[in-house]
PDB file of C-alpha atoms in Angstrom:
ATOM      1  CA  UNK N   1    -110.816  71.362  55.238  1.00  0.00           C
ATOM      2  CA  UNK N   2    -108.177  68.969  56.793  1.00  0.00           C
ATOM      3  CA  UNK N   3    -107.786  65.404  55.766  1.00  0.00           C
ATOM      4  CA  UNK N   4    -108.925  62.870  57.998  1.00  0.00           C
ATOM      5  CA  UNK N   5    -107.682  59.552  58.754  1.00  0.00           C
ATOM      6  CA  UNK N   6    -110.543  57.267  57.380  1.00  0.00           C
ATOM      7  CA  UNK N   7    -111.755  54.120  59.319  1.00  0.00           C
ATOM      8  CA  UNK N   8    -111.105  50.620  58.807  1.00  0.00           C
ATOM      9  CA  UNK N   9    -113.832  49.503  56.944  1.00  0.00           C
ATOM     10  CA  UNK N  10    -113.945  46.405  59.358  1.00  0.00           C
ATOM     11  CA  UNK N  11    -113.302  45.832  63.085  1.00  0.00           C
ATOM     12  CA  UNK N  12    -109.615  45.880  64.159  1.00  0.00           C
ATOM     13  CA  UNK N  13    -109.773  42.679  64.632  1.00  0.00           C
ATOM     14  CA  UNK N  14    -111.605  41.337  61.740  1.00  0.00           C
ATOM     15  CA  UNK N  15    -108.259  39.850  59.349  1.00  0.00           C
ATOM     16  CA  UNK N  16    -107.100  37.497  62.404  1.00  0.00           C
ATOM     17  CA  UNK N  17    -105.145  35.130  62.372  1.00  0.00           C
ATOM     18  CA  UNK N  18    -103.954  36.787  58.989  1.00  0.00           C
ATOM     19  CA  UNK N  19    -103.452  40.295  59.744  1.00  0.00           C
ATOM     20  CA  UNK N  20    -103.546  40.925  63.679  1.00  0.00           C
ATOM     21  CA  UNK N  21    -105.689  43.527  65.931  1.00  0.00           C
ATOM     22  CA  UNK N  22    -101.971  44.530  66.806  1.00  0.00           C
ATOM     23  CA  UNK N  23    -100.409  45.006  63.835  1.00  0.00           C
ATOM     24  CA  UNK N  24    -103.671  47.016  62.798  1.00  0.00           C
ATOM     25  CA  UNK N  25    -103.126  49.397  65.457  1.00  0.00           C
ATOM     26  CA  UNK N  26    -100.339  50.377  65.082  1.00  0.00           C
ATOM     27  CA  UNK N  27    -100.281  50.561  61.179  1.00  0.00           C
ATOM     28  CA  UNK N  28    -103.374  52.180  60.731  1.00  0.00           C
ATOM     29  CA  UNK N  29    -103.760  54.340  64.327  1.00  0.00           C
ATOM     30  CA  UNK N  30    -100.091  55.233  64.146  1.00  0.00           C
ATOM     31  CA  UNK N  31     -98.623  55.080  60.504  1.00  0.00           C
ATOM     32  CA  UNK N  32    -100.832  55.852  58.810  1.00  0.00           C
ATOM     33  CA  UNK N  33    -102.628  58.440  61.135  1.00  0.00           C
ATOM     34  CA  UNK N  34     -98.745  60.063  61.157  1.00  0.00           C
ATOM     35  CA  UNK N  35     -99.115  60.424  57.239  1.00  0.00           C
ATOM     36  CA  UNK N  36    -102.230  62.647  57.386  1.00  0.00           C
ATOM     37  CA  UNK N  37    -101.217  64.713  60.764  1.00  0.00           C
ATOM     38  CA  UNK N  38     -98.393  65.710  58.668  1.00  0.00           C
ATOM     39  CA  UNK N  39    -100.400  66.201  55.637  1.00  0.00           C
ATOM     40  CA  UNK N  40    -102.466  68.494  57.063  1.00  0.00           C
ATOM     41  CA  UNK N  41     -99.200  70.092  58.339  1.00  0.00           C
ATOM     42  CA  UNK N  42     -97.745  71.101  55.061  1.00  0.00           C
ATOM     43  CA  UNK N  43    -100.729  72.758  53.185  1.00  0.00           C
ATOM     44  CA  UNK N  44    -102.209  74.943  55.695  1.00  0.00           C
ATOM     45  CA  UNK N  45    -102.656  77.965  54.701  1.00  0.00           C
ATOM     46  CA  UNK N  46    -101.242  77.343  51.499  1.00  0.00           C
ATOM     47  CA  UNK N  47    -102.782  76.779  47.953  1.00  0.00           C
ATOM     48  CA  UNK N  48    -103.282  73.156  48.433  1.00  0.00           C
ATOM     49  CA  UNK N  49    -105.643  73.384  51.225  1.00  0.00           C
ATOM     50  CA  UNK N  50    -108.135  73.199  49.132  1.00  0.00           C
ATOM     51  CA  UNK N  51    -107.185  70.382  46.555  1.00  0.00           C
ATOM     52  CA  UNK N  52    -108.527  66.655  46.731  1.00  0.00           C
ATOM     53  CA  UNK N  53    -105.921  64.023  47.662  1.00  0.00           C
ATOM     54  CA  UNK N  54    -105.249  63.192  44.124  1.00  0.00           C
ATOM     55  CA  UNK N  55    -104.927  66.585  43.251  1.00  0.00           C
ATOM     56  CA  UNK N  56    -102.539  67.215  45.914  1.00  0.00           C
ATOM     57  CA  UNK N  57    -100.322  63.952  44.375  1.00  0.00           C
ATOM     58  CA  UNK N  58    -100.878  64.887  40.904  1.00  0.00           C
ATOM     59  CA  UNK N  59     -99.079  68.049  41.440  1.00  0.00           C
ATOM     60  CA  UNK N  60     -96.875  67.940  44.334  1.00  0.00           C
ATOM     61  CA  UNK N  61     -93.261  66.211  44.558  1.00  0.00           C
ATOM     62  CA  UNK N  62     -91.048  65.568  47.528  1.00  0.00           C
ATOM     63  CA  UNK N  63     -92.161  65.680  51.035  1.00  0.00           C
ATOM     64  CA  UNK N  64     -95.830  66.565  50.143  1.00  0.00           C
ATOM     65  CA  UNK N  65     -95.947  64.296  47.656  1.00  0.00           C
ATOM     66  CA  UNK N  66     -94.637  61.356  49.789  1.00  0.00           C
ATOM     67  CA  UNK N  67     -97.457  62.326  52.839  1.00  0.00           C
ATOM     68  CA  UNK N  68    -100.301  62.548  50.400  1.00  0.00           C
ATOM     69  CA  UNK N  69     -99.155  59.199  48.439  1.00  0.00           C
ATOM     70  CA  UNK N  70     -99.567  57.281  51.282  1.00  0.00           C
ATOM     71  CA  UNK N  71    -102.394  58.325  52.805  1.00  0.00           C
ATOM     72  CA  UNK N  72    -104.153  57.566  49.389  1.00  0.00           C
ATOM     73  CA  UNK N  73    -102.589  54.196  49.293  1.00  0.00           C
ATOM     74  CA  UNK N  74    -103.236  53.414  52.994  1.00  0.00           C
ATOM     75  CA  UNK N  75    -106.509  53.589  52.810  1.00  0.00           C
ATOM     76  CA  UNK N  76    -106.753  51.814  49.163  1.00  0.00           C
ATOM     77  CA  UNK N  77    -104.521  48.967  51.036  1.00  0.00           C
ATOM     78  CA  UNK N  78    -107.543  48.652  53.735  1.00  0.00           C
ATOM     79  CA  UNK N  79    -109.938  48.579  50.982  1.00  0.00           C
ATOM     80  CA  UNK N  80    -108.048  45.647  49.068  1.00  0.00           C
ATOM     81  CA  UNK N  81    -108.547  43.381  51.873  1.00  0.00           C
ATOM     82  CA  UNK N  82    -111.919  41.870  53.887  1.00  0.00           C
ATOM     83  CA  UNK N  83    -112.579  39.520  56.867  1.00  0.00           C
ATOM     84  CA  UNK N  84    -112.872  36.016  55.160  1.00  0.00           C
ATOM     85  CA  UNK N  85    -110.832  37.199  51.577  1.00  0.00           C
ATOM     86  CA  UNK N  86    -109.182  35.125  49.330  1.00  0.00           C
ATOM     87  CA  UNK N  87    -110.459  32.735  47.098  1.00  0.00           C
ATOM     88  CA  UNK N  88    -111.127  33.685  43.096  1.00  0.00           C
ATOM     89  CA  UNK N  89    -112.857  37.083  41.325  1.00  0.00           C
ATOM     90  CA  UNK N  90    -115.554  36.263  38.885  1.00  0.00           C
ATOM     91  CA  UNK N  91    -116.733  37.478  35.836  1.00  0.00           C
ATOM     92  CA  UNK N  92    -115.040  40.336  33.734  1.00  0.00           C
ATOM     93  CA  UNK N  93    -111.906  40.241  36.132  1.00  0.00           C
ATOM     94  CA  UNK N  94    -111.843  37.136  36.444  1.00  0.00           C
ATOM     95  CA  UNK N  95    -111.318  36.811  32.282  1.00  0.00           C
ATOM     96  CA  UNK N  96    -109.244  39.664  32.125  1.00  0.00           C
ATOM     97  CA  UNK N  97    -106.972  37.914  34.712  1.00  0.00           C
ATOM     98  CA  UNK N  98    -106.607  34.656  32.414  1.00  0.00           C
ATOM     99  CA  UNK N  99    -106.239  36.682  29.755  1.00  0.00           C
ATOM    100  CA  UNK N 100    -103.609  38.542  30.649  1.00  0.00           C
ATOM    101  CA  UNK N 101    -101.280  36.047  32.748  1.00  0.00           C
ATOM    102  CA  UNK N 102    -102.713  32.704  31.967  1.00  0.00           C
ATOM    103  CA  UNK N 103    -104.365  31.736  35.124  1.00  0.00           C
ATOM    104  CA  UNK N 104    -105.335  32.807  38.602  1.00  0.00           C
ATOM    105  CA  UNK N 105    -102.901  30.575  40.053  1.00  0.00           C
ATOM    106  CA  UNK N 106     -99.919  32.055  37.532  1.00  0.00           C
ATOM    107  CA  UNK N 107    -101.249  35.588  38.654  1.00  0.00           C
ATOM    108  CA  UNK N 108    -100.577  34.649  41.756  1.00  0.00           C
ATOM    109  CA  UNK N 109     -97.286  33.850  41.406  1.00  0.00           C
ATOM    110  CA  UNK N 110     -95.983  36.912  39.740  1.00  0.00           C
ATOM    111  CA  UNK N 111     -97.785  39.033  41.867  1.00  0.00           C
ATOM    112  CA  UNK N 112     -95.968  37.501  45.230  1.00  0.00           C
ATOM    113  CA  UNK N 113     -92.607  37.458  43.099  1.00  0.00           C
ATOM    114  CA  UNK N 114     -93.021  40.770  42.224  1.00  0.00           C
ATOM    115  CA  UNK N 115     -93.859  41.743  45.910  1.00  0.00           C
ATOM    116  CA  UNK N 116     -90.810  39.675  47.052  1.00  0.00           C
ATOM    117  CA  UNK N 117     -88.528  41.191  44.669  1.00  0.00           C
ATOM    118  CA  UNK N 118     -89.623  44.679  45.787  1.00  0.00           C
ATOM    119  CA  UNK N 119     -86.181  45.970  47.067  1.00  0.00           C
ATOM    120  CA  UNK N 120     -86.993  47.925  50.330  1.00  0.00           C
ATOM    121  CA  UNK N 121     -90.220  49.479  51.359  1.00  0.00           C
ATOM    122  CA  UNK N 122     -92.777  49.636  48.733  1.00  0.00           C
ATOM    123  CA  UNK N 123     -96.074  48.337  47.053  1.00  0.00           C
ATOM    124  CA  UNK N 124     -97.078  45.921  44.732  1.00  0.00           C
ATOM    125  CA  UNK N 125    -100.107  46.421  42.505  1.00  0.00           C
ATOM    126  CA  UNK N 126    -102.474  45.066  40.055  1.00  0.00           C
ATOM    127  CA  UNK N 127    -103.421  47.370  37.643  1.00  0.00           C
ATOM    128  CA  UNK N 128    -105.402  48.342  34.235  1.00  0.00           C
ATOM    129  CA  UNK N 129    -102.629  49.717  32.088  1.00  0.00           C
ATOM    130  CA  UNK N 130    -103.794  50.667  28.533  1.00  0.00           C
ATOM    131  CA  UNK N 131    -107.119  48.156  28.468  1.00  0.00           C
ATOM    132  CA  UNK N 132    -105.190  45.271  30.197  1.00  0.00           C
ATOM    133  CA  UNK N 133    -103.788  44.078  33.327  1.00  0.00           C
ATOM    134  CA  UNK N 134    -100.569  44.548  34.952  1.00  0.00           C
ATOM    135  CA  UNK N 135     -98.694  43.534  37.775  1.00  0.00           C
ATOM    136  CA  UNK N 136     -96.167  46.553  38.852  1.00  0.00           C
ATOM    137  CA  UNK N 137     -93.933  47.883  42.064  1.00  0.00           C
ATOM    138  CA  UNK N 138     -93.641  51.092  43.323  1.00  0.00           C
ATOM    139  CA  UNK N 139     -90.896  52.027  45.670  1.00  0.00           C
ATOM    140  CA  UNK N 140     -91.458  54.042  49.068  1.00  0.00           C
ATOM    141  CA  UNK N 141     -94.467  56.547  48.052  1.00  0.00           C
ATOM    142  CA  UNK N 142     -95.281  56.130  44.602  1.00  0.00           C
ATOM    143  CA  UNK N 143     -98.129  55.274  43.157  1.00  0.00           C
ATOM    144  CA  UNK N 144     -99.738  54.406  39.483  1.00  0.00           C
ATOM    145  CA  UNK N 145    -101.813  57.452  39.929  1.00  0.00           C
ATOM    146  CA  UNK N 146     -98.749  58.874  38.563  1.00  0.00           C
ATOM    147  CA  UNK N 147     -98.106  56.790  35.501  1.00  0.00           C
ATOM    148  CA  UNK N 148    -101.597  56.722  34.150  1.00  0.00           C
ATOM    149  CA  UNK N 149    -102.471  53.355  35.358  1.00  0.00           C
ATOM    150  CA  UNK N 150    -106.019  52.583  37.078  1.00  0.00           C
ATOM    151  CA  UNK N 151    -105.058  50.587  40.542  1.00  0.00           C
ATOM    152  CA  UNK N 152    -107.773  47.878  41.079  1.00  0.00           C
ATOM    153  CA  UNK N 153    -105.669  46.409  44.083  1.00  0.00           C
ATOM    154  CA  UNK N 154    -102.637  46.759  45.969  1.00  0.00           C
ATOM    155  CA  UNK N 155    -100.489  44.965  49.315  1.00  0.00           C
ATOM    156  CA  UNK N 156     -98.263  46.940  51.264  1.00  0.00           C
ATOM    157  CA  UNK N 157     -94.891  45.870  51.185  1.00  0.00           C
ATOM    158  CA  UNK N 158     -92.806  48.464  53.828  1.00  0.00           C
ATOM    159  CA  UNK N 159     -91.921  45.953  56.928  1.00  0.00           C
ATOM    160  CA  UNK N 160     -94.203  48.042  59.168  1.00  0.00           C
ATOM    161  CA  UNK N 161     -97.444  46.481  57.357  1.00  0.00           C
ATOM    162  CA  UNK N 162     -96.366  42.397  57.973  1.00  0.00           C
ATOM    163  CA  UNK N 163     -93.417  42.716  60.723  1.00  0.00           C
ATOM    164  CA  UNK N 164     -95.273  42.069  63.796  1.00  0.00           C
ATOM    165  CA  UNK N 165     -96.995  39.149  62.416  1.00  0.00           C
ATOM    166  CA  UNK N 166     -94.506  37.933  60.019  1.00  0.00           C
ATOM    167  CA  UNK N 167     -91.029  39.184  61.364  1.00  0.00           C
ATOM    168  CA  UNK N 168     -89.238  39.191  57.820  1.00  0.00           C
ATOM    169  CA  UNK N 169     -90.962  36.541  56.345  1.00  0.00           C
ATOM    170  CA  UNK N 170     -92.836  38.611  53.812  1.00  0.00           C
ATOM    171  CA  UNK N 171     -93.597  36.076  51.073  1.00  0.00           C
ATOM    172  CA  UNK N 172     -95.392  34.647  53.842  1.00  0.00           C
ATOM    173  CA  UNK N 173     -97.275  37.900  54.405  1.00  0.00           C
ATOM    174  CA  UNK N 174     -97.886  38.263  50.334  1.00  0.00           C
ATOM    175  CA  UNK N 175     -98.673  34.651  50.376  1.00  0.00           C
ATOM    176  CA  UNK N 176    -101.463  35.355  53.241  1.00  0.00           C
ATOM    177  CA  UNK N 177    -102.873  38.362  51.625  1.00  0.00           C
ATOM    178  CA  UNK N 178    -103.454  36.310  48.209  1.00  0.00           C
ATOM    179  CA  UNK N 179    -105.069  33.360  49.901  1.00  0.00           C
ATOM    180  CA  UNK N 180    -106.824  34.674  53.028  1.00  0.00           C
ATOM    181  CA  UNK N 181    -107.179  38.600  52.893  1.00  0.00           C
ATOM    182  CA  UNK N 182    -107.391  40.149  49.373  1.00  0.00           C
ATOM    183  CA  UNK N 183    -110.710  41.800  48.643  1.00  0.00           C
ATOM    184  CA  UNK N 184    -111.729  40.318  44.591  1.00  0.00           C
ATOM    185  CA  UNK N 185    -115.000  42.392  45.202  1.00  0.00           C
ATOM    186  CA  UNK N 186    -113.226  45.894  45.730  1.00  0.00           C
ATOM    187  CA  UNK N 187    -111.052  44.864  42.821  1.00  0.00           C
ATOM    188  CA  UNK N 188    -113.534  43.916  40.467  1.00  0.00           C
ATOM    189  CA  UNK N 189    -115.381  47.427  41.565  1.00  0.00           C
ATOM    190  CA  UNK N 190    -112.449  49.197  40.249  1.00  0.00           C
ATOM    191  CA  UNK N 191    -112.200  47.196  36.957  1.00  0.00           C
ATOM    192  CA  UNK N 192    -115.851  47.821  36.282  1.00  0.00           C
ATOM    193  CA  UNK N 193    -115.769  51.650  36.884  1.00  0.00           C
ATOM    194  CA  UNK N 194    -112.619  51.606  34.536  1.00  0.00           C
ATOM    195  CA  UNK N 195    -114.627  49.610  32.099  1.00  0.00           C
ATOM    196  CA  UNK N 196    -118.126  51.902  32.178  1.00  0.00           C
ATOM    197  CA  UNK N 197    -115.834  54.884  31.799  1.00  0.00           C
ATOM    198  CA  UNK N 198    -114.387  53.786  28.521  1.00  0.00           C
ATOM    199  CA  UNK N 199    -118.145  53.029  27.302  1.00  0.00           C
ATOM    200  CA  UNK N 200    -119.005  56.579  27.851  1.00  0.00           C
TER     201      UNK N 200
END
């Protein structure tokens, strides 16, 4: 079975004035579409056909592993943002949050330095790393699938995700994401299903 490119889950123009109907066209209809035409391009016919997308990125290096990567976090980057985010998580996030960088506010921070000091095209993450939170890059491709870490959300740093709307101004973009797009819900969804499967 070939990958497909997954829809938004929200109208194309559901992020303005944060993230534009434009910039979603092209990032999502063309990038990101590109990543999974060529995908499907390298494992046909081959052993990989019939792997799952983490799978395919568990085991795969290069070329392959640089298609599959970012169709997985392409369509985790959709996920970590909603029409009308921003504001604060709740409960068991919310705590682990203070807990682990003192406030929401001093989250905030690192995350947006971290996403500014992202040399070149990359991601920057928030993840569960060994029962606590983390905030860590990844350059080009990669992924904490790879290091063992559990991603519970993520903002796209390559210029092609902010340049239309934010030229180079991308602590403007990270600052946007943080206060008007990021998605606490999907992220607190991940840090429960991390949480239930260390109960079991």
């Amino acid at each position: 079975m070939a990958f497909e490119l997954p829809s938004l889950p929200y109208a194309q123009d559901a992020l303005e004035p944060h993230y534009s109907a434009n910039t979603l066209s092209f990032h999502h209809g063309k990038h990101h579409a590109a990543y999974v035409n060529k995908l499907n391009e390298l494992i046909a016919g081959t052993a990989d056909e019939g792997k799952t997308l983490e799978e395919i990125i568990a085991s795969s290096t290069g070329g392959l592993f640089n298609q599959a990567a970012q169709v997985w976090n392409h369509t985790f980057f959709w996920n970590s943002m909603k029409p009308g985010g921003g504001g604060a998580p709740d409960g068991a996030l919310a705590q682990a949050i203070d807990a682990a960088f003192g406030s929401l506010d001093a989250f905030k921070e690192q995350f947006k330095a971290a996403g500014v000091g992202q040399f070149g095209s990359g991601w920057v993450w928030l993840v569960k790393d060994n029962g606590g939170l983390k905030i860590v890059t990844s350059a080009n491709a990669e992924t904490p699938l790879t290091n063992g870490q559990t991603p519970l959300l993520t903002c796209d740093v390559w210029e092609h995700a902010y340049y239309l709307d934010y030229q180079n101004r991308r602590p403007d973009f990270i600052q946007s994401f943080l206060d008007n797009l990021v998605n606490w819900e999907f992220a607190a969804a991940n840090f429960e299903d991390v949480a239930s499967a260390a109960a079991e």
